[in-house]
Coordinates of C-alpha atoms and ligand atoms in Angstrom, one line a residue:
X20 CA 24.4 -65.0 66.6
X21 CA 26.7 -66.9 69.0
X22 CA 29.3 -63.7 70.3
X23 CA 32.4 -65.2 69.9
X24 CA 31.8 -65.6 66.3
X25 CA 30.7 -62.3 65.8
X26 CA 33.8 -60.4 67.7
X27 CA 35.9 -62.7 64.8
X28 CA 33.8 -60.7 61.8
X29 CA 33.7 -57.6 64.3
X30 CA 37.9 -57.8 64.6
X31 CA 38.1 -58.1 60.1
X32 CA 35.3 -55.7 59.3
X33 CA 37.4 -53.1 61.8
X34 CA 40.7 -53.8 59.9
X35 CA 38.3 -53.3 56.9
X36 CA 37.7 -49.9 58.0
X37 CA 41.2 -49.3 59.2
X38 CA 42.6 -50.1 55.8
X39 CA 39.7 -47.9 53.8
X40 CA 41.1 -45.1 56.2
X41 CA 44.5 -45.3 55.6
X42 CA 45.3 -46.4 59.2
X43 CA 46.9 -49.5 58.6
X44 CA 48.4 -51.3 54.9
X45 CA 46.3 -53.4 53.9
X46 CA 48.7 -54.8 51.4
X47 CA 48.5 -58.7 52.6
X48 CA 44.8 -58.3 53.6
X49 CA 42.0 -59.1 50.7
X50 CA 38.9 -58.9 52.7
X51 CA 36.3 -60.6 49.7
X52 CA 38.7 -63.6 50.5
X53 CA 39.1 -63.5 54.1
X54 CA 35.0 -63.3 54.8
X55 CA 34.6 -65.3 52.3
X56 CA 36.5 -68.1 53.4
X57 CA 34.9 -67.5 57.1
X58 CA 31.6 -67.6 56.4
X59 CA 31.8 -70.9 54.2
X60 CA 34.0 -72.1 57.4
X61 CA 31.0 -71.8 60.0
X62 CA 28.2 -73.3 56.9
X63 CA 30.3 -76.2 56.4
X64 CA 31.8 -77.3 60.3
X65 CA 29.0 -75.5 62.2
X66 CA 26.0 -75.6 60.2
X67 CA 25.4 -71.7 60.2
X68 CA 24.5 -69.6 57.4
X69 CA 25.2 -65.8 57.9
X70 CA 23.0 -64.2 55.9
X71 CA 23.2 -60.8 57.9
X72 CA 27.0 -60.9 58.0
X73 CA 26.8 -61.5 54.2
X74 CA 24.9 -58.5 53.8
X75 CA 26.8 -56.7 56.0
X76 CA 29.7 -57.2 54.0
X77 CA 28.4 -56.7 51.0
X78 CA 27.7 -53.7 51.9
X79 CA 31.3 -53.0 53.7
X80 CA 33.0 -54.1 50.4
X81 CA 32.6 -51.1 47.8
X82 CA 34.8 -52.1 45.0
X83 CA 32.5 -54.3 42.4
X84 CA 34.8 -56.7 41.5
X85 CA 35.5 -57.3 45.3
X86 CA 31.3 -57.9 45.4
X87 CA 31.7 -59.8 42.3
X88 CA 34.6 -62.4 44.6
X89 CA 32.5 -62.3 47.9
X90 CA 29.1 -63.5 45.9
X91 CA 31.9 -66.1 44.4
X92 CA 32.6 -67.3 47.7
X93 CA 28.9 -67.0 48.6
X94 CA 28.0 -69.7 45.4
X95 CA 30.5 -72.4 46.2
X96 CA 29.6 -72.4 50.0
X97 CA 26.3 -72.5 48.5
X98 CA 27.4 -76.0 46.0
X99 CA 27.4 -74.2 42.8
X100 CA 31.1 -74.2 42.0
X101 CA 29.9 -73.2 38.2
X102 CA 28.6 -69.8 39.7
X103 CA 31.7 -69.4 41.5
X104 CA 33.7 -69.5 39.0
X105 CA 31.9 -67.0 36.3
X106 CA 31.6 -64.6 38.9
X107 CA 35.9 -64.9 39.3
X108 CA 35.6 -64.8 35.9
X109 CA 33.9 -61.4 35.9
X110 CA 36.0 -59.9 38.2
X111 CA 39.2 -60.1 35.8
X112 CA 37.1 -58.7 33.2
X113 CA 36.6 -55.6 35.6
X114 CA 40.3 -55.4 37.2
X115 CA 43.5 -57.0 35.7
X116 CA 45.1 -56.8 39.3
X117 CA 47.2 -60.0 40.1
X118 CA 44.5 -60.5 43.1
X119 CA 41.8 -61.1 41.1
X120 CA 43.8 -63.6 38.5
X121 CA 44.7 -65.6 41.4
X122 CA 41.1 -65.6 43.0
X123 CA 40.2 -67.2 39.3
X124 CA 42.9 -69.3 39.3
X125 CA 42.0 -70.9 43.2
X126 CA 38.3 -71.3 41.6
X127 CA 39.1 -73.1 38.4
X128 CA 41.5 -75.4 40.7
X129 CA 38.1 -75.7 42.8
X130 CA 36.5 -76.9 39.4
X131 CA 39.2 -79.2 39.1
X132 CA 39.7 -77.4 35.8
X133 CA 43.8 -78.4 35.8
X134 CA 43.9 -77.7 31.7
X135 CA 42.5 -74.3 31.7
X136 CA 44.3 -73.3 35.2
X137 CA 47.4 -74.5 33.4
X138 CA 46.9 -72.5 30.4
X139 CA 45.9 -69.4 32.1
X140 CA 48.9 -69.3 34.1
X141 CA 51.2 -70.5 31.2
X142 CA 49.4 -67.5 29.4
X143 CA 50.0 -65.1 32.0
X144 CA 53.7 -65.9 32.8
X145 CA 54.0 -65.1 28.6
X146 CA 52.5 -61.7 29.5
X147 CA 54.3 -60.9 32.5
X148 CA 57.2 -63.3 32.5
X149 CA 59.1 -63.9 35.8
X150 CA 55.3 -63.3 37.7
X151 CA 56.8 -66.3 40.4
X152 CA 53.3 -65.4 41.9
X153 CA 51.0 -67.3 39.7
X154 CA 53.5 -69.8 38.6
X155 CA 53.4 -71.2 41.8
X156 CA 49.9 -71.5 42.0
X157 CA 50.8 -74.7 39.3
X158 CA 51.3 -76.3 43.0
X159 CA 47.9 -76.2 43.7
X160 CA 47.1 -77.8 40.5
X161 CA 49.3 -80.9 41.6
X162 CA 47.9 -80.9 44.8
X163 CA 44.7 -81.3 43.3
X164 CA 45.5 -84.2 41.4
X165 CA 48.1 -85.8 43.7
X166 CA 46.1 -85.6 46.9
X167 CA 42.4 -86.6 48.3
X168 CA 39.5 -85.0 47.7
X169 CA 38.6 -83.4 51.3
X170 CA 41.1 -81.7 53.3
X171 CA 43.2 -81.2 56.9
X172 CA 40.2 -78.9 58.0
X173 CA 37.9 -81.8 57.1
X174 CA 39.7 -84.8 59.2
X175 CA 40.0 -82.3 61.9
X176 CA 36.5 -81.7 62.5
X177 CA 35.8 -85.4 61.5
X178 CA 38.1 -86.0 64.9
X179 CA 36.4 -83.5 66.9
X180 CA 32.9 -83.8 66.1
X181 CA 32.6 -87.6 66.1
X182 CA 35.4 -88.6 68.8
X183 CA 35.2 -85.7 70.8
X184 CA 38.8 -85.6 72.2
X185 CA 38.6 -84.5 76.3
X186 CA 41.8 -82.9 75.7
X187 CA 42.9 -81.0 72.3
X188 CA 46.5 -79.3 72.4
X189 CA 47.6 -77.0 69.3
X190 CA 51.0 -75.4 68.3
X191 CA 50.5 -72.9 66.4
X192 CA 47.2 -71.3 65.9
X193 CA 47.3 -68.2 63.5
X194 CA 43.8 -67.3 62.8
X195 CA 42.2 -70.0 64.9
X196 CA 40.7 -71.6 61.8
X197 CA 41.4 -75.1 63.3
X198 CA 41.1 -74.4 66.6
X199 CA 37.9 -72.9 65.9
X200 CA 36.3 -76.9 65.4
X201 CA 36.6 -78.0 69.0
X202 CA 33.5 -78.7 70.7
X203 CA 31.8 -78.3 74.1
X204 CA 32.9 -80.9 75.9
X205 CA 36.9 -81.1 74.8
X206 CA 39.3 -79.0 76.9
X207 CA 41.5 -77.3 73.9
X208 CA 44.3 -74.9 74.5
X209 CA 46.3 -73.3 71.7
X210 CA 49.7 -72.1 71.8
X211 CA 51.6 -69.3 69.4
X212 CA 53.9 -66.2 69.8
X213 CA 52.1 -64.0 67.9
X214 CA 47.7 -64.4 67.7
X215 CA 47.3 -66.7 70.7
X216 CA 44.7 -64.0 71.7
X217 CA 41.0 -63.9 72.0
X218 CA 40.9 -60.7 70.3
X219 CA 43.5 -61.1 67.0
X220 CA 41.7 -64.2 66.6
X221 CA 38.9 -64.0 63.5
X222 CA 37.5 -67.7 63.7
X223 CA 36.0 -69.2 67.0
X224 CA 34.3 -72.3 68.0
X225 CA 30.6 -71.1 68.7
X226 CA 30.8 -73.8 71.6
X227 CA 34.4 -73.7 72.9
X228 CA 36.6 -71.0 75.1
X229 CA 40.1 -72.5 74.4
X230 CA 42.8 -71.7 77.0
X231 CA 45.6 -69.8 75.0
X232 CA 48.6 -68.8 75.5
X233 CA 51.2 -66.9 73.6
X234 CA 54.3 -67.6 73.6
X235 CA 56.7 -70.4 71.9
X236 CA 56.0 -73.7 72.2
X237 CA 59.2 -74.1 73.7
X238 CA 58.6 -71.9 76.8
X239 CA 55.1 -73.3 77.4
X240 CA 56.6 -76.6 77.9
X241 CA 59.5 -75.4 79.7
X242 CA 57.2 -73.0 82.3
X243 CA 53.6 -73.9 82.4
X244 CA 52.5 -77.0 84.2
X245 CA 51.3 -78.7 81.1
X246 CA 48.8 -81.5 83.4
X247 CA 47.7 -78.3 85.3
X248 CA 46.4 -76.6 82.0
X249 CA 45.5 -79.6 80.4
X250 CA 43.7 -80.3 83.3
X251 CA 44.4 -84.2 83.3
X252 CA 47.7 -86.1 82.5
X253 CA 47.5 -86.9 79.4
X254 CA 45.8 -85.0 75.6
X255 CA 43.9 -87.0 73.6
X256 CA 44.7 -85.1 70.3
X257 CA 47.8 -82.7 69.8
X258 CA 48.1 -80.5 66.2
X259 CA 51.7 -79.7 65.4
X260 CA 50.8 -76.4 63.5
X261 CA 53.9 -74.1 64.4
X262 CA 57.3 -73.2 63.3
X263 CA 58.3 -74.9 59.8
X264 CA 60.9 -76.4 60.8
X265 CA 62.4 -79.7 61.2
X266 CA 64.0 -79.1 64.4
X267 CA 61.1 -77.3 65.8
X268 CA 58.6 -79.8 64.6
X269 CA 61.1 -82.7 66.6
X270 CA 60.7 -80.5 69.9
X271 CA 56.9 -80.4 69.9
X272 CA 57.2 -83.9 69.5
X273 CA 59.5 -85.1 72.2
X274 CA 57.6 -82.5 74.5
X275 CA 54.1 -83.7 74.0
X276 CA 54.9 -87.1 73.7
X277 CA 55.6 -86.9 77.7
X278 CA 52.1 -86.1 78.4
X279 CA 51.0 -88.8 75.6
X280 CA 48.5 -91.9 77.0
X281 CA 48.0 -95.1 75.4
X282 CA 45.3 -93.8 73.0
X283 CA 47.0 -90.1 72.5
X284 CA 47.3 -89.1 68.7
X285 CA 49.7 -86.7 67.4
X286 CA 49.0 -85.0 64.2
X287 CA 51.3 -83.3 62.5
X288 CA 51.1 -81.0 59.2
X289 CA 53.3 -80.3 56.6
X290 CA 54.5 -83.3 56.0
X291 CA 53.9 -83.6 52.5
X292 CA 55.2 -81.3 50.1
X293 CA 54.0 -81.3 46.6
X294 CA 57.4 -79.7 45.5
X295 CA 61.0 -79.6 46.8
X296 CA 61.2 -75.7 46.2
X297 CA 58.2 -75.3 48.8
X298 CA 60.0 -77.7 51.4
X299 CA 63.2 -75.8 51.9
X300 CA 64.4 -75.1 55.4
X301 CA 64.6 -71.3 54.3
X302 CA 61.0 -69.8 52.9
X303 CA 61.7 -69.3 49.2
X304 CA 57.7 -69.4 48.3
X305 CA 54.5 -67.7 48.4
X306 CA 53.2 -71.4 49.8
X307 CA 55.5 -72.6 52.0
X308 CA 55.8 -76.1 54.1
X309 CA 59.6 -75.6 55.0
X310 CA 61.2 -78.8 56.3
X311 CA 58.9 -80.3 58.9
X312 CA 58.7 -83.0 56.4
X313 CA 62.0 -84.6 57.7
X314 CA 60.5 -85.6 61.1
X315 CA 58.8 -88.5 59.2
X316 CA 62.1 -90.1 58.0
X317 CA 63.5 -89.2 61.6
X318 CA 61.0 -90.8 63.5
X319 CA 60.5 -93.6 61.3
X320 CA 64.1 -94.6 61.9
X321 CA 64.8 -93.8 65.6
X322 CA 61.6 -95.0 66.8
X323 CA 60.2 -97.9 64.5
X324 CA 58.2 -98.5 67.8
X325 CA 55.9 -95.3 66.9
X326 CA 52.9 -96.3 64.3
X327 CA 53.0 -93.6 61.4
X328 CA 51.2 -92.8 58.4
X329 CA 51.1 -89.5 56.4
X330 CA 47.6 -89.0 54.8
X331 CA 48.1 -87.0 51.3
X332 CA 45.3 -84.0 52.1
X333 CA 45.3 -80.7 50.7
X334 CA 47.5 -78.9 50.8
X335 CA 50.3 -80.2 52.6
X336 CA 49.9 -83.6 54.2
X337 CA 49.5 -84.2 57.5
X338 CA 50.8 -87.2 59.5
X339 CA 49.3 -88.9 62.3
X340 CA 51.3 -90.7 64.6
X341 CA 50.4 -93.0 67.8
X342 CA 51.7 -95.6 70.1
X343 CA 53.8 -92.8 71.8
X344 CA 55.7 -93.8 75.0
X345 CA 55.9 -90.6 77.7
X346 CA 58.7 -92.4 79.3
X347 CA 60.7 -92.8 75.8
X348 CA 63.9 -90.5 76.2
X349 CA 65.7 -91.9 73.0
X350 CA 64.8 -88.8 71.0
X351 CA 66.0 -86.2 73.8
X352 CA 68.7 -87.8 74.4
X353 CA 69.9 -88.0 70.5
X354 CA 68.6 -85.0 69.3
X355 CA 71.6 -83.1 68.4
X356 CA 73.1 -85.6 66.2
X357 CA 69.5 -87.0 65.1
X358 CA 68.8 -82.9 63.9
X359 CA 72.9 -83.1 61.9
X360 CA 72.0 -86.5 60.6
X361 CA 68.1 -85.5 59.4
X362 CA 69.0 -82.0 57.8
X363 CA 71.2 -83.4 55.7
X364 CA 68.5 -85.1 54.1
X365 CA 66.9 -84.1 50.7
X366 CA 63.2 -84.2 49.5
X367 CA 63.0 -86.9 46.6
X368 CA 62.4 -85.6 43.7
X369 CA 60.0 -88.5 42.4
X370 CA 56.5 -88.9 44.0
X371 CA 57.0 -92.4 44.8
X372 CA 60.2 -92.1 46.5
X373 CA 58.3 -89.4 48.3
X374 CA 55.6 -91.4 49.0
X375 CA 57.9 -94.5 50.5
X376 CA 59.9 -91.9 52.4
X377 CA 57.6 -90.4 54.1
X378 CA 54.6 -93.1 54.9
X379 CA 51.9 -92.2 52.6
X380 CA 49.1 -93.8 52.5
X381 CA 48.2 -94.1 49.1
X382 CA 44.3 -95.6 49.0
X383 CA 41.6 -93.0 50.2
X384 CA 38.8 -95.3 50.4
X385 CA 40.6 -97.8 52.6
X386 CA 41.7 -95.0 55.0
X387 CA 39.2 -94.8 58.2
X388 CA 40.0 -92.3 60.6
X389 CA 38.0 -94.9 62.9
X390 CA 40.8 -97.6 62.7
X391 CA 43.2 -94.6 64.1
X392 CA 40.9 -93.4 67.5
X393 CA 39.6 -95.1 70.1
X394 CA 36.6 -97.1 69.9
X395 CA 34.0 -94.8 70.4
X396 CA 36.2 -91.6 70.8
X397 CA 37.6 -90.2 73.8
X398 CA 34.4 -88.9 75.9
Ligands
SAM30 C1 50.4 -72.5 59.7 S1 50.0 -71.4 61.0 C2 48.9 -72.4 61.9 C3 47.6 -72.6 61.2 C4 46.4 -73.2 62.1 N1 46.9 -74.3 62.8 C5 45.3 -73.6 61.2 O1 45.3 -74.7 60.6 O2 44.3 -72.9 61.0 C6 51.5 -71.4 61.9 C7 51.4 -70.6 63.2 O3 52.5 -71.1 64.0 C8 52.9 -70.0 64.8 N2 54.3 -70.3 65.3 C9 55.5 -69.9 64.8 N3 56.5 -70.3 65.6 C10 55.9 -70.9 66.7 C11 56.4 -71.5 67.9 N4 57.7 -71.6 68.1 N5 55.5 -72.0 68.8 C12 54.1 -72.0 68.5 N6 53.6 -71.4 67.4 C13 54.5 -70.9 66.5 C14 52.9 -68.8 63.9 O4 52.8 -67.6 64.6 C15 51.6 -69.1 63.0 O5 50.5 -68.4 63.5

């Protein structure tokens, strides 16, 4: 097995241990999930199947409702969604812990089962009433009928494995889930304050050492030599993963678009919230977008020379913009009274105003991420 991959289950399975010996909380950490969730990762965007990690697991894992959830994750990864879910299914027979409810609840989303999922959680909120928890997990239910049927994961890895960008820059990295889809030939480096580092990091490209750095996106622009470490002048493909915030978001955009060329994308997510409580500046919610959303009006109406669209995939949007100019100062130079004037703003309530407001494109079969990239791709 490629090392890199196995120091990312080596770094979980010893947090594992570390929680099953009282060393460290394990509150926020539910491991069937977690290595669930990574071994599906490398079988669908690297073509690997773990078997001996499974196992290994499996064997980690002592609780059997925990078992029950891994093998759930196991089935769909293995197309049979139907599996998956009667395994969830037995696992709230065994526990009624709030863990395993919403592990049923993300399967029978993954059925697209919206009447059930709405009925269990309208049945649970009558049994525990003011559980905020699972009542929010109704987002995920629009979600699944508002947006397309693959995800942000999916048109990364689209980008990457069929236009292979020479240069991939991305703010905010967390677990290195999408950082983990760069390939051999594309120079990547990934930026964030608190996991840019080879060994916090659980997912890694099985073909790619990405050059990271951990700090704010802020100071690497401000003190690295951003051509040095990109190693040419300009990216071909920058992520705007970090801060959720408007403000923020704006930054990252003004400072990449300096090292932008003709045929530079910038994607950026979070730009679609299914909800106005999930889009508030301040986090109020388990699943949270904050305001990033507010660059799309912003940019729409300071630079109408930028092309835009925001492409509705689970489970926040994500908007890809091009036609950036890296000797465009407008935006610098009115950013304090373009951040006033933009904050102001409030989500729409109604979809379509949404929609309008924010450049959605609305038809998933006439969307071709080939009309959006080079001829080609990059290399
Ligand atoms: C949503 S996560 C990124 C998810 C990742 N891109 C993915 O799709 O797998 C956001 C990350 O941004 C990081 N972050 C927060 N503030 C930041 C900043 N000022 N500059 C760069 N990263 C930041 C956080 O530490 C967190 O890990």
């Amino acid at each position: 097995m490629n090392e890199n991959v196995r120091a990312g289950f080596n770094y979980i399975f010893g947090l594992l241990y570390a929680v099953e010996q009282k060393a460290i909380p394990g509150d926020e950490l539910f491991f069937p999930s977690i290595i669930g969730e990574m071994l599906n990762f490398y079988r669908r965007y690297w073509h690997l199947s773990l078997d001996s990690v499974y196992e290994e697991a499996m064997f980690l894992i002592k609780k059997p409702e925990e078992r029950l959830i891994m093998a759930a994750y196991e089935a769909f990864g293995r197309n049979l969604p139907e599996v998956a879910l009667r395994l969830t299914e037995s696992a709230i027979v065994i526990s009624s812990e709030l863990t395993y409810s919403a592990e049923y609840i993300s399967f029978l989303v993954k059925n697209r089962n919206m009447e059930l999922t709405r009925q269990f959680i309208g049945d649970f909120g009558e049994r525990f009433p003011g559980n905020r928890y699972l009542e929010e997990k109704l987002f995920s239910c629009d979600v699944a009928e508002k947006f397309w049927s693959y995800d942000y994961y999916d048109l990364l890895a689209d980008i990457q494995v069929n236009y292979r960008p020479r240069v991939y820059v991305e703010i905010g990295v967390a677990t290195g889930k999408s950082l983990a889809l760069a390939r051999s030939e594309t120079r990547a480096l990934g930026i964030d304050p608190v996991s840019a580092e080879k060994s916090m990091l659980p997912y890694h490209s099985p073909q790619n050492s990405p050059s990271l750095f951990k700090m704010t996106s802020d100071d690497f622009f401000a003190y690295r030599d951003v051509p040095a470490e990109m190693g040419r002048a300009h990216f071909d493909v920058a992520f705007i993963d970090g801060l959720h915030h408007f403000d923020q978001a704006l930054r990252d955009f003004i400072n990449l678009e300096r090292f932008a060329g003709p045929n530079s994308v910038i994607l950026i997510h979070d730009c679609l919230p299914i909800d106005p409580r999930v889009a508030t500046r301040e986090r109020s919610t388990a699943f949270w977008t904050g305001d990033v959303w507010k660059i799309i009006p912003c940019l729409r109406t300071v630079r109408p020379d930028l092309d835009i669209i925001t492409l509705p995939l689970s489970p926040a949007g994500l908007a890809l913009v091009r036609r950036m100019d890296p000797n465009s100062r407008v935006l610098a130079r009115q950013y304090v009274n373009v951040v006033e004037q933009f904050n102001a703003m409030e989500l729409p309530e109604s979809w379509e105003e949404r929609r309008t407001l924010l450049a959605v494109e609305k038809d998933q079969s006439r969307f071709s991420i080939a009309d959006y990239v080079p001829k080609g791709g990059w290399i």
